[in-house]
Coordinates of N, CA, C and O in Angstrom, one line a residue:
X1 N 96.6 106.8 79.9 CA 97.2 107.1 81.2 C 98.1 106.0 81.7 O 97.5 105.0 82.2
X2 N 99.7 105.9 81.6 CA 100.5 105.3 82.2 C 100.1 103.7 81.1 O 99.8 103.5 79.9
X3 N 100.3 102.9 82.3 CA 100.0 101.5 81.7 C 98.5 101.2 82.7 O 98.3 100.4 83.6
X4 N 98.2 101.7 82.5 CA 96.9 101.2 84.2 C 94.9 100.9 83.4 O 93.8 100.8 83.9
X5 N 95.7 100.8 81.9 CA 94.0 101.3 81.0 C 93.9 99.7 81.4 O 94.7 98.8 81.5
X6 N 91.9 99.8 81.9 CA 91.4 98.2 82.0 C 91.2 98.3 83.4 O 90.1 97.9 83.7
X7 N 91.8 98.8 84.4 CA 91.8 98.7 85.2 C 90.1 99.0 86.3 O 89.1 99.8 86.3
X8 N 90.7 98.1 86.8 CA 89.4 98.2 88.0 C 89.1 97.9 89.5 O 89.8 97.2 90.3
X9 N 87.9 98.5 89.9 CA 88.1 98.6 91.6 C 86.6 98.6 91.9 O 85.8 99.2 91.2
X10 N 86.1 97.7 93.1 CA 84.9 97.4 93.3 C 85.0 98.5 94.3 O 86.1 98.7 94.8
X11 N 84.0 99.2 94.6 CA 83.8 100.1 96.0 C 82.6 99.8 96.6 O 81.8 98.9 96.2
X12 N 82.4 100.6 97.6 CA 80.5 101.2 98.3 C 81.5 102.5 99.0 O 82.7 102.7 99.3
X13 N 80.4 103.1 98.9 CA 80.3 104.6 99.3 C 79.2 104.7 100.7 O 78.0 104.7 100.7
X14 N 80.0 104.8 101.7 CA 78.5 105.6 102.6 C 77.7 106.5 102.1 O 78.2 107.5 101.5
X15 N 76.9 106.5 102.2 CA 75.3 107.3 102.0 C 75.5 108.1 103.2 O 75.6 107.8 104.4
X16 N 75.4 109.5 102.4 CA 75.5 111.1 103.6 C 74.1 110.7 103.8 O 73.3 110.0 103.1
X17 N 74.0 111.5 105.2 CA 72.5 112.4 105.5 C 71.6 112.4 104.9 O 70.5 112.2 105.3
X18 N 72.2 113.0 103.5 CA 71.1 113.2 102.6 C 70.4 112.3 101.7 O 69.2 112.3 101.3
X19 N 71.6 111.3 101.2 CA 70.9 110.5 100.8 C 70.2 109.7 101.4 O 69.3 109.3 100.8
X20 N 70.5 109.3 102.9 CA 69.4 108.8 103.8 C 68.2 109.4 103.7 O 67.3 108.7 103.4
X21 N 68.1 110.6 103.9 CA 66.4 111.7 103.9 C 65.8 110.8 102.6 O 64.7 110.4 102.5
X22 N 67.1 110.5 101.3 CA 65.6 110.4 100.3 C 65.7 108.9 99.7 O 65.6 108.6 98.6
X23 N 65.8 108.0 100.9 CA 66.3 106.7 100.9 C 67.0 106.2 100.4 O 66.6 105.3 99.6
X24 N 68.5 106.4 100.4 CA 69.4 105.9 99.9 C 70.0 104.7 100.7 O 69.7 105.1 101.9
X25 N 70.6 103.6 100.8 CA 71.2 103.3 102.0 C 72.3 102.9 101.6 O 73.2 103.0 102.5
X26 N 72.5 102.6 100.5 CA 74.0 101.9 99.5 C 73.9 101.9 98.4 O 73.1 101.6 97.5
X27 N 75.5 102.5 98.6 CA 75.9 102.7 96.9 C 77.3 101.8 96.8 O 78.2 101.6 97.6
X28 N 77.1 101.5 95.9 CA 78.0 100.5 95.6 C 78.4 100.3 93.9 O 77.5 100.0 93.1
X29 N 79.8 100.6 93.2 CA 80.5 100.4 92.2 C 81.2 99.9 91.6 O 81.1 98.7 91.5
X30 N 82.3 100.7 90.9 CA 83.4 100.0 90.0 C 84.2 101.6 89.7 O 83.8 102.6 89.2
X31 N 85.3 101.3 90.2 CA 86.2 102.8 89.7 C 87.2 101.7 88.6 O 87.9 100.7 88.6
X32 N 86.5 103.1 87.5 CA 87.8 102.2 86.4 C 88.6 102.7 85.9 O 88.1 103.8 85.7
X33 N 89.9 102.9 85.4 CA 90.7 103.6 85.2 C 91.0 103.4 83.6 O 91.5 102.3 83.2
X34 N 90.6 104.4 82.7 CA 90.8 103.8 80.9 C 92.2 105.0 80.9 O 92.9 105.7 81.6
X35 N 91.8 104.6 79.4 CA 92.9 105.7 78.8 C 93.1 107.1 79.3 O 94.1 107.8 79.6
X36 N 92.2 107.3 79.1 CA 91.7 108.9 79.2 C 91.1 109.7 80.9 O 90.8 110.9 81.2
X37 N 91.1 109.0 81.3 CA 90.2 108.9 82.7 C 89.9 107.9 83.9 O 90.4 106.8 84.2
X38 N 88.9 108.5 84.6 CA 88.3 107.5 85.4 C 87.2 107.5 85.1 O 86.7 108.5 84.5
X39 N 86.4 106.4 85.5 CA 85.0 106.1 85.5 C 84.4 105.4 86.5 O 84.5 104.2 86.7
X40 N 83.6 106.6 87.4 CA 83.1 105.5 88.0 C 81.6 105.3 88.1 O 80.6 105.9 88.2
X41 N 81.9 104.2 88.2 CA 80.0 103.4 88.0 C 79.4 103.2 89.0 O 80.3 103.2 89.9
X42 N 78.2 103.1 89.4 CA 77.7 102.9 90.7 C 76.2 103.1 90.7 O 75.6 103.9 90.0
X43 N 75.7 102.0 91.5 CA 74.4 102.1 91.8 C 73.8 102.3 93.4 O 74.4 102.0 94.5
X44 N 72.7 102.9 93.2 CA 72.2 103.6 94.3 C 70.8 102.6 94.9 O 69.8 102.6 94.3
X45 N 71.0 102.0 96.1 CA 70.0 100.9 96.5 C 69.0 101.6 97.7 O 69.5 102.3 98.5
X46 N 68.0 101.4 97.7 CA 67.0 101.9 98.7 C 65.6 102.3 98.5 O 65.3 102.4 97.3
X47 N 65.0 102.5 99.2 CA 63.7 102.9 98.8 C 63.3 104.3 98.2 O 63.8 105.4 98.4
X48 N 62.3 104.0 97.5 CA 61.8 105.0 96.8 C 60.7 105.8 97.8 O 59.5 105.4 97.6
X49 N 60.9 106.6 98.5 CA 59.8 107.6 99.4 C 59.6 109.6 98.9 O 59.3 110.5 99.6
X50 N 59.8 109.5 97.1 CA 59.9 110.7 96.6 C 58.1 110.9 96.8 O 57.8 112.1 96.8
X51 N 57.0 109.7 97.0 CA 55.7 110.2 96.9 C 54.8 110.8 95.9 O 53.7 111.1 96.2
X52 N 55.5 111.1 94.3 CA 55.6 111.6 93.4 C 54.7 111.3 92.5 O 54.8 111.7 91.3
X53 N 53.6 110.6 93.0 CA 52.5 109.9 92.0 C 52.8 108.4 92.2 O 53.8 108.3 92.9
X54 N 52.4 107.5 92.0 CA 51.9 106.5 91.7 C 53.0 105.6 91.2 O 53.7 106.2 90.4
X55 N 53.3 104.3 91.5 CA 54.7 103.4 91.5 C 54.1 102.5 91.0 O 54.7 101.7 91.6
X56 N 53.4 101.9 90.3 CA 52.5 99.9 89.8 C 51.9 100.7 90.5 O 51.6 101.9 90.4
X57 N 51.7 99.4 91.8 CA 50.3 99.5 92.9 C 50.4 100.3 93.7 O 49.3 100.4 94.3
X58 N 51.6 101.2 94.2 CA 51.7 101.7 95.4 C 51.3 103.5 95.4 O 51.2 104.5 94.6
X59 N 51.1 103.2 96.4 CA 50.1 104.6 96.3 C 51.0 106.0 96.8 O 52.0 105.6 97.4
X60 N 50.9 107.3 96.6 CA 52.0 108.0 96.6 C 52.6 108.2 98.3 O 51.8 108.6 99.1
X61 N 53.7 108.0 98.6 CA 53.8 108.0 99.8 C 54.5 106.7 100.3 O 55.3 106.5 101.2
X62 N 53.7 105.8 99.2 CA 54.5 104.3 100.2 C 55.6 104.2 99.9 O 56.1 104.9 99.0
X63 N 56.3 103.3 100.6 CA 57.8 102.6 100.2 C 58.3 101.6 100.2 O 58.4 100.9 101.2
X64 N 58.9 101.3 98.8 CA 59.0 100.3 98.3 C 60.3 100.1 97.8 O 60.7 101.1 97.2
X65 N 61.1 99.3 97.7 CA 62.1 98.8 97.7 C 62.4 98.6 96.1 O 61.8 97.9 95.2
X66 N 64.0 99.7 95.9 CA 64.3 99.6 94.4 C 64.3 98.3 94.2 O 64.5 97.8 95.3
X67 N 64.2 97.3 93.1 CA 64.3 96.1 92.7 C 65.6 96.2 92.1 O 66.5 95.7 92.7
X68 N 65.9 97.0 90.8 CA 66.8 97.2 90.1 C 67.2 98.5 89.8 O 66.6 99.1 88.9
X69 N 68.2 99.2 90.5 CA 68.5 100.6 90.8 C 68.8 100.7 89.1 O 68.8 99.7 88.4
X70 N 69.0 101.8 88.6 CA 69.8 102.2 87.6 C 71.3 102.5 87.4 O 71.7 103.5 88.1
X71 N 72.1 101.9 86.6 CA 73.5 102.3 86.9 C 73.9 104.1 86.5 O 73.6 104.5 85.3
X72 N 74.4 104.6 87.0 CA 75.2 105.9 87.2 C 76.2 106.3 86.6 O 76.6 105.1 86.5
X73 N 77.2 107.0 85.9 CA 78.7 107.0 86.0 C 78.6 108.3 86.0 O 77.7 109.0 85.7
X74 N 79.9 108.4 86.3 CA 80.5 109.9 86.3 C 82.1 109.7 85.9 O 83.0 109.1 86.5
X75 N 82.3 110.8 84.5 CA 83.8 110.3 84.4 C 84.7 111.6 84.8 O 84.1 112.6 85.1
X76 N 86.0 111.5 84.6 CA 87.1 112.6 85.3 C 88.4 112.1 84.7 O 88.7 111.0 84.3
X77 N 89.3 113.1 84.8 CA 90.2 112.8 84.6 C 91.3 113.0 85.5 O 91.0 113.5 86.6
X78 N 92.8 112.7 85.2 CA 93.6 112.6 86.5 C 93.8 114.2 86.8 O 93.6 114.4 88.0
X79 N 94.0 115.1 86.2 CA 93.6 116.4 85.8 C 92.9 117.4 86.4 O 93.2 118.5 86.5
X80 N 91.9 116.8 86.8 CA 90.3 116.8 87.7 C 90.7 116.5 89.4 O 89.9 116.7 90.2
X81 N 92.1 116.0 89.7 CA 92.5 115.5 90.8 C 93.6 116.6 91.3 O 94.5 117.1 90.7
X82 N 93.0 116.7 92.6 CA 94.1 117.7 93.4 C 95.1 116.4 94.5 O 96.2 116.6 94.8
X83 N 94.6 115.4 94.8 CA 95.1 114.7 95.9 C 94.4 113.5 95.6 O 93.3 113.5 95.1
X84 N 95.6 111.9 95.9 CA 94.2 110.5 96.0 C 95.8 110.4 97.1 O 97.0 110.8 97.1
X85 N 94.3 109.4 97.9 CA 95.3 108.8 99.0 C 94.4 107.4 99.6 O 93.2 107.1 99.6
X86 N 95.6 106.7 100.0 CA 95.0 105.1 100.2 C 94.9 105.4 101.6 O 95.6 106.4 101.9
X87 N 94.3 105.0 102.5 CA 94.1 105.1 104.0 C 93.5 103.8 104.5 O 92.4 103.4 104.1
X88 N 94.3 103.3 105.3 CA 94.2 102.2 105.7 C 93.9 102.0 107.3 O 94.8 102.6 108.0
X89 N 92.9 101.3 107.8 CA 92.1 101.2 108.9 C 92.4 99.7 109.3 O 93.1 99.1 108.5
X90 N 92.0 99.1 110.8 CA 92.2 98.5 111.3 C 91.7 96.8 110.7 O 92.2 95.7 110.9
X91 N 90.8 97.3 110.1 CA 89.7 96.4 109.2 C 89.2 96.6 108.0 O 88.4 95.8 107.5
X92 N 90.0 98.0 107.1 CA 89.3 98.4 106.5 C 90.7 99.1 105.2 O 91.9 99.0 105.4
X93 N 90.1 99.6 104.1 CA 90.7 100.4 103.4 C 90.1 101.2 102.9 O 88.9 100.9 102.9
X94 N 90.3 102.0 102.5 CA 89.6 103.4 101.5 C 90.4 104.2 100.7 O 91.5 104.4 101.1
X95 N 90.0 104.7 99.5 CA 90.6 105.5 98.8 C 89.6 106.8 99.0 O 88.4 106.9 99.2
X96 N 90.8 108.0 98.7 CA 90.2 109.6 99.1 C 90.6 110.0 98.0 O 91.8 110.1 97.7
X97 N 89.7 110.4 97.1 CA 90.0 111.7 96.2 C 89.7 113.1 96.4 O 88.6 113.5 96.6
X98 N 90.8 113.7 96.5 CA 90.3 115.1 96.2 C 90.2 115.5 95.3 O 91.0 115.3 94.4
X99 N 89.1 116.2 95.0 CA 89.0 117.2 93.6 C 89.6 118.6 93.4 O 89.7 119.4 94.4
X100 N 90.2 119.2 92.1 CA 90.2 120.3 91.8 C 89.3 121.5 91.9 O 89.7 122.6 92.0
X101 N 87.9 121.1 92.0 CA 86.6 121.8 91.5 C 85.3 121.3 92.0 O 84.7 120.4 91.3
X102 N 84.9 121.7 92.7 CA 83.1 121.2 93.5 C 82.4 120.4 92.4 O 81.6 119.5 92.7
X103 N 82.9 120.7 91.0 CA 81.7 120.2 90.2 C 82.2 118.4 89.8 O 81.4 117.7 89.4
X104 N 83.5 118.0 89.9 CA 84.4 116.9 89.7 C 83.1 116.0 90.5 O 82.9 115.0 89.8
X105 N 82.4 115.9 91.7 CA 81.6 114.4 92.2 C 80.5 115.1 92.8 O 80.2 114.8 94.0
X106 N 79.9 116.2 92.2 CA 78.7 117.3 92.2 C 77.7 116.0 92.5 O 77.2 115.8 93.6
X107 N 77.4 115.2 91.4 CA 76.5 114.2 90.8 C 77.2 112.7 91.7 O 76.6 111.6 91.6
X108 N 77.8 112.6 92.1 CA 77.9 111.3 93.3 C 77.6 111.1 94.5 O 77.9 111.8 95.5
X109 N 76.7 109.9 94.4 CA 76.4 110.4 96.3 C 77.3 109.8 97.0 O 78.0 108.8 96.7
X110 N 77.3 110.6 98.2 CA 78.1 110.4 99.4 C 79.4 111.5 99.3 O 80.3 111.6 100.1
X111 N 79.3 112.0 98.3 CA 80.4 112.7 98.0 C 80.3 114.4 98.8 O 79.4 115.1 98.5
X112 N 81.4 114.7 99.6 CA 81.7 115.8 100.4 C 82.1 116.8 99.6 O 83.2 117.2 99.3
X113 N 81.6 117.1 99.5 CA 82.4 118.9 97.9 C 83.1 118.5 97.4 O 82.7 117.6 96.7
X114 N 84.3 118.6 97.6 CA 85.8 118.2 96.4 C 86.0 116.7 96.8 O 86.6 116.0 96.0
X115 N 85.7 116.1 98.1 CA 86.2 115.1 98.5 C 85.3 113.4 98.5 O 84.3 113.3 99.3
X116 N 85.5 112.5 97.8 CA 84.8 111.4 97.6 C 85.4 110.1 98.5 O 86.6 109.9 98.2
X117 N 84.9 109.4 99.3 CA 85.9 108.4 99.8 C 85.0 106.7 99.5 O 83.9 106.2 99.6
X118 N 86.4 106.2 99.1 CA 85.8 105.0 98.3 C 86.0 103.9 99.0 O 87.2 103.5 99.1
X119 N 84.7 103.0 99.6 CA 85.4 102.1 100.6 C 85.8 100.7 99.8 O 85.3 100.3 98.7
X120 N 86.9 99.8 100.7 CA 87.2 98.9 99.3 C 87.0 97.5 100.1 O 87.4 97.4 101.3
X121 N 86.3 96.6 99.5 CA 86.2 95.3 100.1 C 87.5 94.6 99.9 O 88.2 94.8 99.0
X122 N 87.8 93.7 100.9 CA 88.6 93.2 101.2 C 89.7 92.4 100.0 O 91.0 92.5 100.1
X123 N 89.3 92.0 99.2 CA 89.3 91.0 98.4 C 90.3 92.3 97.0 O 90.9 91.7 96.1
X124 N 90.5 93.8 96.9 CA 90.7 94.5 96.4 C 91.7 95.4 97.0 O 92.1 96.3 96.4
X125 N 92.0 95.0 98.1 CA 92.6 95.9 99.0 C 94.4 96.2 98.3 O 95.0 97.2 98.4
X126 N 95.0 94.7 97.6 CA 96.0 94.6 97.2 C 96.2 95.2 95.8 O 97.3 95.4 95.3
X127 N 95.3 95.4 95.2 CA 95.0 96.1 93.6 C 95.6 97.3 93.8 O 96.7 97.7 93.4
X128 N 94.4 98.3 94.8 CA 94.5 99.6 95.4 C 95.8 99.7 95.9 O 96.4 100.7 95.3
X129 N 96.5 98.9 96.8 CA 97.7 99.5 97.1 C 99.0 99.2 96.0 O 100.2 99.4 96.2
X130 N 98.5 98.6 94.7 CA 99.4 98.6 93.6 C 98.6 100.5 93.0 O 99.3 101.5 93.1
X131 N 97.8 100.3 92.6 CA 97.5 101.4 92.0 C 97.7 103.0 92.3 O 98.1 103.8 91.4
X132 N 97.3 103.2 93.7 CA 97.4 104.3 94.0 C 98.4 105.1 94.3 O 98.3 106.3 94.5
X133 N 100.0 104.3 94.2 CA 101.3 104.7 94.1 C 101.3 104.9 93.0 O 101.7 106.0 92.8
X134 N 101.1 104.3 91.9 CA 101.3 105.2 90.9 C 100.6 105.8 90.3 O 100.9 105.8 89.1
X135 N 99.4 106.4 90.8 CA 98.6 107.5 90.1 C 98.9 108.8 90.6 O 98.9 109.9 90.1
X136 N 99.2 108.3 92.4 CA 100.0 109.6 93.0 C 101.5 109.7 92.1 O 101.7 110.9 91.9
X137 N 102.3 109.1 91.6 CA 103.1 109.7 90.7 C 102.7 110.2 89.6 O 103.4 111.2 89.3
X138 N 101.7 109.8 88.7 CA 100.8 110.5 87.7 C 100.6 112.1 88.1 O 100.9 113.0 87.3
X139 N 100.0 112.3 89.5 CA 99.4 113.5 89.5 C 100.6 114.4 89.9 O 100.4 115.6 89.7
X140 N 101.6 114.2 90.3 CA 102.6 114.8 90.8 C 103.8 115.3 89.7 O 104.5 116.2 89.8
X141 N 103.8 114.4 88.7 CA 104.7 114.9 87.6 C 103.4 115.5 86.7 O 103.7 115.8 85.6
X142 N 102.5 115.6 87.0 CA 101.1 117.1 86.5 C 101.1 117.8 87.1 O 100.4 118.7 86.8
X143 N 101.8 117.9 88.4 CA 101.7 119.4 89.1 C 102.9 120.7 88.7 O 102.7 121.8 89.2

């Protein structure tokens, strides 16, 4: 894809609703951009209140705080993308993907049907606005 393979982007994702109900509180990654795709990685921090039997000592129901979440990815391609857009806030920045297809960030939390929004720490904010000019030209000479 272009010259952009290697590339990379720290995020966190708000935690919907729902991942709140089943203690989620932050998610936090790496969107990477290779040859072939994207990947993004991400882990999911919060407590465990599934109640599901028995944790070590804790008895079903308690809650107890992930120590070491398990890492995630989900990959895609530019292909997979209806729309990215950089959006920039007073204090803030974010990237918006749109998807082609419900099933593109099915498996990501925080993720709205077709749409994922990626929030970017400060220190990244100048990467992002190198990058997403020209992936929006990627996707537009694919339409």
């Amino acid at each position: 894809m272009m010259a952009l393979e290697r590339f990379s982007l720290p995020f966190t994702i708000d935690a919907s609703t729902d991942d709140l109900m089943e203690g989620v509180f932050e998610i936090t990654g790496l969107l990477r951009v290779e040859d072939d795709g994207f990947i993004l990685e991400f882990r999911r921090s919060g407590f465990d209140i599934s109640g599901l039997g028995h944790v070590g000592k804790n008895r079903p129901g308690d809650l107890h705080l992930s120590s070491r979440p398990a890492v995630e990815s989900v990959a895609f391609t530019l292909d997979d993308l209806r729309d990215i857009q950089l959006k920039w806030g007073v204090l803030s920045a974010k990237i918006v993907l749109h998807a082609r297809s419900l099933t593109v960030f099915a498996d990501v939390p925080g993720a709205e049907g077709d749409r994922l929004v990626l929030d970017l720490p400060k220190a990244s904010r100048g990467q992002a606005a190198t990058l997403v000019p020209l992936l929006r030209i990627a996707l537009e000479e694919r339409q």
